[in-house]
Short mmCIF file of C-alpha atoms in Angstrom, two decimals:
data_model
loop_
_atom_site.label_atom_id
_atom_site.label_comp_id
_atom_site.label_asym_id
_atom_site.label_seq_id
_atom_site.Cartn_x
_atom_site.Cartn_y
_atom_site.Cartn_z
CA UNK A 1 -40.42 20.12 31.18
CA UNK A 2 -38.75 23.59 30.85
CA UNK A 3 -35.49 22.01 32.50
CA UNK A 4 -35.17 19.03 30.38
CA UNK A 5 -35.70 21.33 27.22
CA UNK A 6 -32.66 23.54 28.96
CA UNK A 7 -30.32 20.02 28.93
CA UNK A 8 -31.40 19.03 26.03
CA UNK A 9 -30.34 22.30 24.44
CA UNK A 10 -27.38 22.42 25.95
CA UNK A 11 -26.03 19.10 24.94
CA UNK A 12 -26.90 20.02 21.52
CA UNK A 13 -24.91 22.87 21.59
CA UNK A 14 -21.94 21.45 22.96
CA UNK A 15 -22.26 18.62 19.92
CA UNK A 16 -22.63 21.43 17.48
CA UNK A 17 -20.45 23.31 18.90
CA UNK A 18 -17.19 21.15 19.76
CA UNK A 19 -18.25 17.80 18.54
CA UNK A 20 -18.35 18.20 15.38
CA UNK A 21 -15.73 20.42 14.61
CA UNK A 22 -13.87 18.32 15.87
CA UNK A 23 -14.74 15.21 14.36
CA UNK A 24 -14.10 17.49 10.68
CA UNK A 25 -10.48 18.48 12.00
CA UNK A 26 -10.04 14.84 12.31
CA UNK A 27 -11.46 13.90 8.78
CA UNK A 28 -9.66 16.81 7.54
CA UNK A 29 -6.21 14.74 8.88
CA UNK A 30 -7.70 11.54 7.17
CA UNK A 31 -7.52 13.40 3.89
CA UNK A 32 -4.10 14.24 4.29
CA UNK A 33 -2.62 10.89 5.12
CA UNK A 34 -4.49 10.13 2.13
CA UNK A 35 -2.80 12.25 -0.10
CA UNK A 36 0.74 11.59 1.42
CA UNK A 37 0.43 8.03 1.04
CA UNK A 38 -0.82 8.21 -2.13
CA UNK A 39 1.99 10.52 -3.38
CA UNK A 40 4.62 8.18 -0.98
CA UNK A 41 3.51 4.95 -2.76
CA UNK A 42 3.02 6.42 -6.23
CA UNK A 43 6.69 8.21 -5.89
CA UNK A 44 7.61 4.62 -4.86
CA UNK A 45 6.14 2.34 -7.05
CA UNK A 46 7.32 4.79 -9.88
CA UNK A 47 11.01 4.42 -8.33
CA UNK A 48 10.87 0.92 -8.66
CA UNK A 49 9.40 0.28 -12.05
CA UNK A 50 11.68 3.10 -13.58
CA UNK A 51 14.97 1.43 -11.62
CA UNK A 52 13.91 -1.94 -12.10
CA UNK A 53 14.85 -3.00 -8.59
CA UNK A 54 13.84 -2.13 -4.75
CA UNK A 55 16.66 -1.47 -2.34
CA UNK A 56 16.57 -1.62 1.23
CA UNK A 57 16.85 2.54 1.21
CA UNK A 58 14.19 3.18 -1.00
CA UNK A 59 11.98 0.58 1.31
CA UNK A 60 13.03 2.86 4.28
CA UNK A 61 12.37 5.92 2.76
CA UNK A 62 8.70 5.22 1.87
CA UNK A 63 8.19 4.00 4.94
CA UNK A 64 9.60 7.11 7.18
CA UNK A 65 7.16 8.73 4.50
CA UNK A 66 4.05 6.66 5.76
CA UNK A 67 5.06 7.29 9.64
CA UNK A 68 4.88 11.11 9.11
CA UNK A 69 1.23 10.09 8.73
CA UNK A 70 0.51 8.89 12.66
CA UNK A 71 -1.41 5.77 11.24
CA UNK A 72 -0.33 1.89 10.85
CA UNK A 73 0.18 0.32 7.99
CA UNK A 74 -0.48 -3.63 6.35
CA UNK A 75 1.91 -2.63 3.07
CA UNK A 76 1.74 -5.68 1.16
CA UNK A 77 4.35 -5.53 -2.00
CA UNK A 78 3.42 -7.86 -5.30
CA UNK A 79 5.70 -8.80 -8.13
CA UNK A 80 4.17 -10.30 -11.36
CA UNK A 81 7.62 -11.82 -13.07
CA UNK A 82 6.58 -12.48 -17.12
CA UNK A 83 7.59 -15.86 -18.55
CA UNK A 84 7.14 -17.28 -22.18
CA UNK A 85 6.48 -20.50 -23.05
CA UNK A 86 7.00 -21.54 -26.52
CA UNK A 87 3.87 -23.81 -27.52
CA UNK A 88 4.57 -27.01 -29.39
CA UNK A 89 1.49 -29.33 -31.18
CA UNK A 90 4.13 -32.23 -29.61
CA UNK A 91 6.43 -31.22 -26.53
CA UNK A 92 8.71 -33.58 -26.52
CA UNK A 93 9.68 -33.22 -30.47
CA UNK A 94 10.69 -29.11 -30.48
CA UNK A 95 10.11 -29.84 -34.07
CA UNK A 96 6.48 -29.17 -33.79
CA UNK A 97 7.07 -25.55 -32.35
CA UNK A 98 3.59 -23.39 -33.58
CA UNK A 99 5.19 -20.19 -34.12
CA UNK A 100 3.52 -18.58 -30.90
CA UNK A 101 4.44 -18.33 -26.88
CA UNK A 102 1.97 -18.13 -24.14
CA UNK A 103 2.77 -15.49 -21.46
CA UNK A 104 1.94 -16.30 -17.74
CA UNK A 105 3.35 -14.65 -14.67
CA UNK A 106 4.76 -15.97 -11.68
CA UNK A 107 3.86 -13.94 -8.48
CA UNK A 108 6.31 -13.14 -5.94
CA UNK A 109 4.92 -10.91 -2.40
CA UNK A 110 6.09 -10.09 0.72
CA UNK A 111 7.42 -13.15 2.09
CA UNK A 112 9.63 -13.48 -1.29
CA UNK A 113 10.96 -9.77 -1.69
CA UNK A 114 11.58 -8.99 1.87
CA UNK A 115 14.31 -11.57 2.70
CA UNK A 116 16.28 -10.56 0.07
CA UNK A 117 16.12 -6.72 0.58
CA UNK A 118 16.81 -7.74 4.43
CA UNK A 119 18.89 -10.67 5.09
CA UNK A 120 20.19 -12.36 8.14
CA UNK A 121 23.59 -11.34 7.69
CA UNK A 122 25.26 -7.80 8.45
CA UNK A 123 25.90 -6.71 4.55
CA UNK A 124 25.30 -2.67 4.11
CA UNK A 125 22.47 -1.42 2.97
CA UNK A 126 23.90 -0.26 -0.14
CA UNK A 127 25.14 -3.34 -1.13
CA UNK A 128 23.93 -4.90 -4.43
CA UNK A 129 22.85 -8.41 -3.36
CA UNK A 130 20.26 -7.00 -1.41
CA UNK A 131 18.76 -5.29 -4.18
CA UNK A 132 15.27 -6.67 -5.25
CA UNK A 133 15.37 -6.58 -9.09
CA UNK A 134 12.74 -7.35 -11.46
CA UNK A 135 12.53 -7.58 -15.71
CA UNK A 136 11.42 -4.87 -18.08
CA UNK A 137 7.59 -6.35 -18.68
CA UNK A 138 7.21 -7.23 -14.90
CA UNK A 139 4.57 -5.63 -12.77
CA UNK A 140 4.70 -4.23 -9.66
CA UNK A 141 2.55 -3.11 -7.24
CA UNK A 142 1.43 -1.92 -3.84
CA UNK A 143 -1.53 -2.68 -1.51
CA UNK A 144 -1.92 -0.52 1.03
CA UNK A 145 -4.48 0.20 4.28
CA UNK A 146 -4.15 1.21 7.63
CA UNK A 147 -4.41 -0.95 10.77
CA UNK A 148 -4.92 1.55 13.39
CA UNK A 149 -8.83 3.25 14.20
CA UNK A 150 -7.95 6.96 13.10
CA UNK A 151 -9.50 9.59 15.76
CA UNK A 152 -12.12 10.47 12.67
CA UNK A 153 -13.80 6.94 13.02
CA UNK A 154 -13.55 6.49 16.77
CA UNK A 155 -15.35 10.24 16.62
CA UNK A 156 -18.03 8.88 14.47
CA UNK A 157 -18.42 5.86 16.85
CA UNK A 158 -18.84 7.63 19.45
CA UNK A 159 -21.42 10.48 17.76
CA UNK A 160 -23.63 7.83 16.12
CA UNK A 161 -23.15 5.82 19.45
CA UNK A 162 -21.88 2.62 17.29
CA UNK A 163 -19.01 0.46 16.70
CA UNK A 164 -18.13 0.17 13.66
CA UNK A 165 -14.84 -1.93 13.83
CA UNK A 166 -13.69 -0.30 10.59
CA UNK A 167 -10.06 0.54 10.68
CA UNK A 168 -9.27 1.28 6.68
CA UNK A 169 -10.01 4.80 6.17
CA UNK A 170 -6.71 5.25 4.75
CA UNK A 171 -6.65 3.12 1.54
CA UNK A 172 -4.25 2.53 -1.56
CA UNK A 173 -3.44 0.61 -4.35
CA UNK A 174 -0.88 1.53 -7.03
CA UNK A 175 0.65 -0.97 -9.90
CA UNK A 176 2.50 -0.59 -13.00
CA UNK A 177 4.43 -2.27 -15.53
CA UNK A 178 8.80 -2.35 -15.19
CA UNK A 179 10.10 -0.06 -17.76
CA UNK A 180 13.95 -0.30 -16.52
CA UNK A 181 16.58 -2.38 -16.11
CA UNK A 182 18.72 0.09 -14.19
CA UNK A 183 21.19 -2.50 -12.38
#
């Protein structure tokens, strides 16, 4: 009984001892890819709405930004472009207009913005048709998690003897409204 109390001390120590300051170092390093992708995307985002457009440096810039972190990201982009309608009693006899418009947006991601930032063709980088623009009254906005298990969760896993599957730990989302028309 004496010997198993021994073990059983000593694996407690070691887990007090190494474990979890460990598993802290590596929250610690959660915290701060937090804080750099939240400034990355904010500075971004910011960028974009104060521009009015997203060019294929600024893209590459944020995302040299999010690698500095060590993680993987799912960056998903959205674009809410404004339209007016005018509203008519009859539609077919502009006559009846009512005075008013309805506003609706049309929503643009990924698979829209990222063709036209990166084409098939060998155009610079710099060069305007490759620009992503947008409208003073648009939105724009970023989703943002990671895709990789940071060493803080696989720690945690492995100290509460589970598998969690969880891979966000790293989480952002940042809109705002297009203030610019800066092309």
């Amino acid at each position: 009984m004496k010997y198993v109390t021994g073990i059983f001390a000593a694996l407690l120590a070691v887990l007090l001892l190494y474990m979890y300051p460990l598993y802290e170092q590596a929250r610690s390093q959660d915290k701060i890819a937090n804080t750099i992708v939240q400034s990355a995307s904010t500075q971004f985002i910011d960028s974009a709405r104060t521009k009015g457009y997203i060019t294929p440096q600024m893209w590459n810039d944020f995302n040299s930004q999010l690698s500095a972190t060590g993680n993987q990201y799912d960056v998903k982009l959205e674009h809410l472009h404004k339209l007016t309608s005018p509203n008519y009693s009859d539609p077919a006899d502009p006559a009846t207009f009512k005075g008013d418009f309805t506003t609706y947006y049309t929503a643009y991601y990924n698979d829209q913005i990222m063709p036209v930032m990166f084409p098939n063709n060998v155009l610079p980088t710099d060069d305007s048709s490759r620009r992503y623009t947008m409208q003073v009254g648009d939105y724009i906005g970023i989703n943002l998690t990671n895709i990789n298990r940071t060493a803080a969760t696989q720690l945690w896993d492995f100290l509460m003897n589970d598998n969690t599957q969880q891979t966000a730990s790293v989480l952002m989302n940042y809109k705002g409204m297009v203030l610019n028309e800066n092309y």
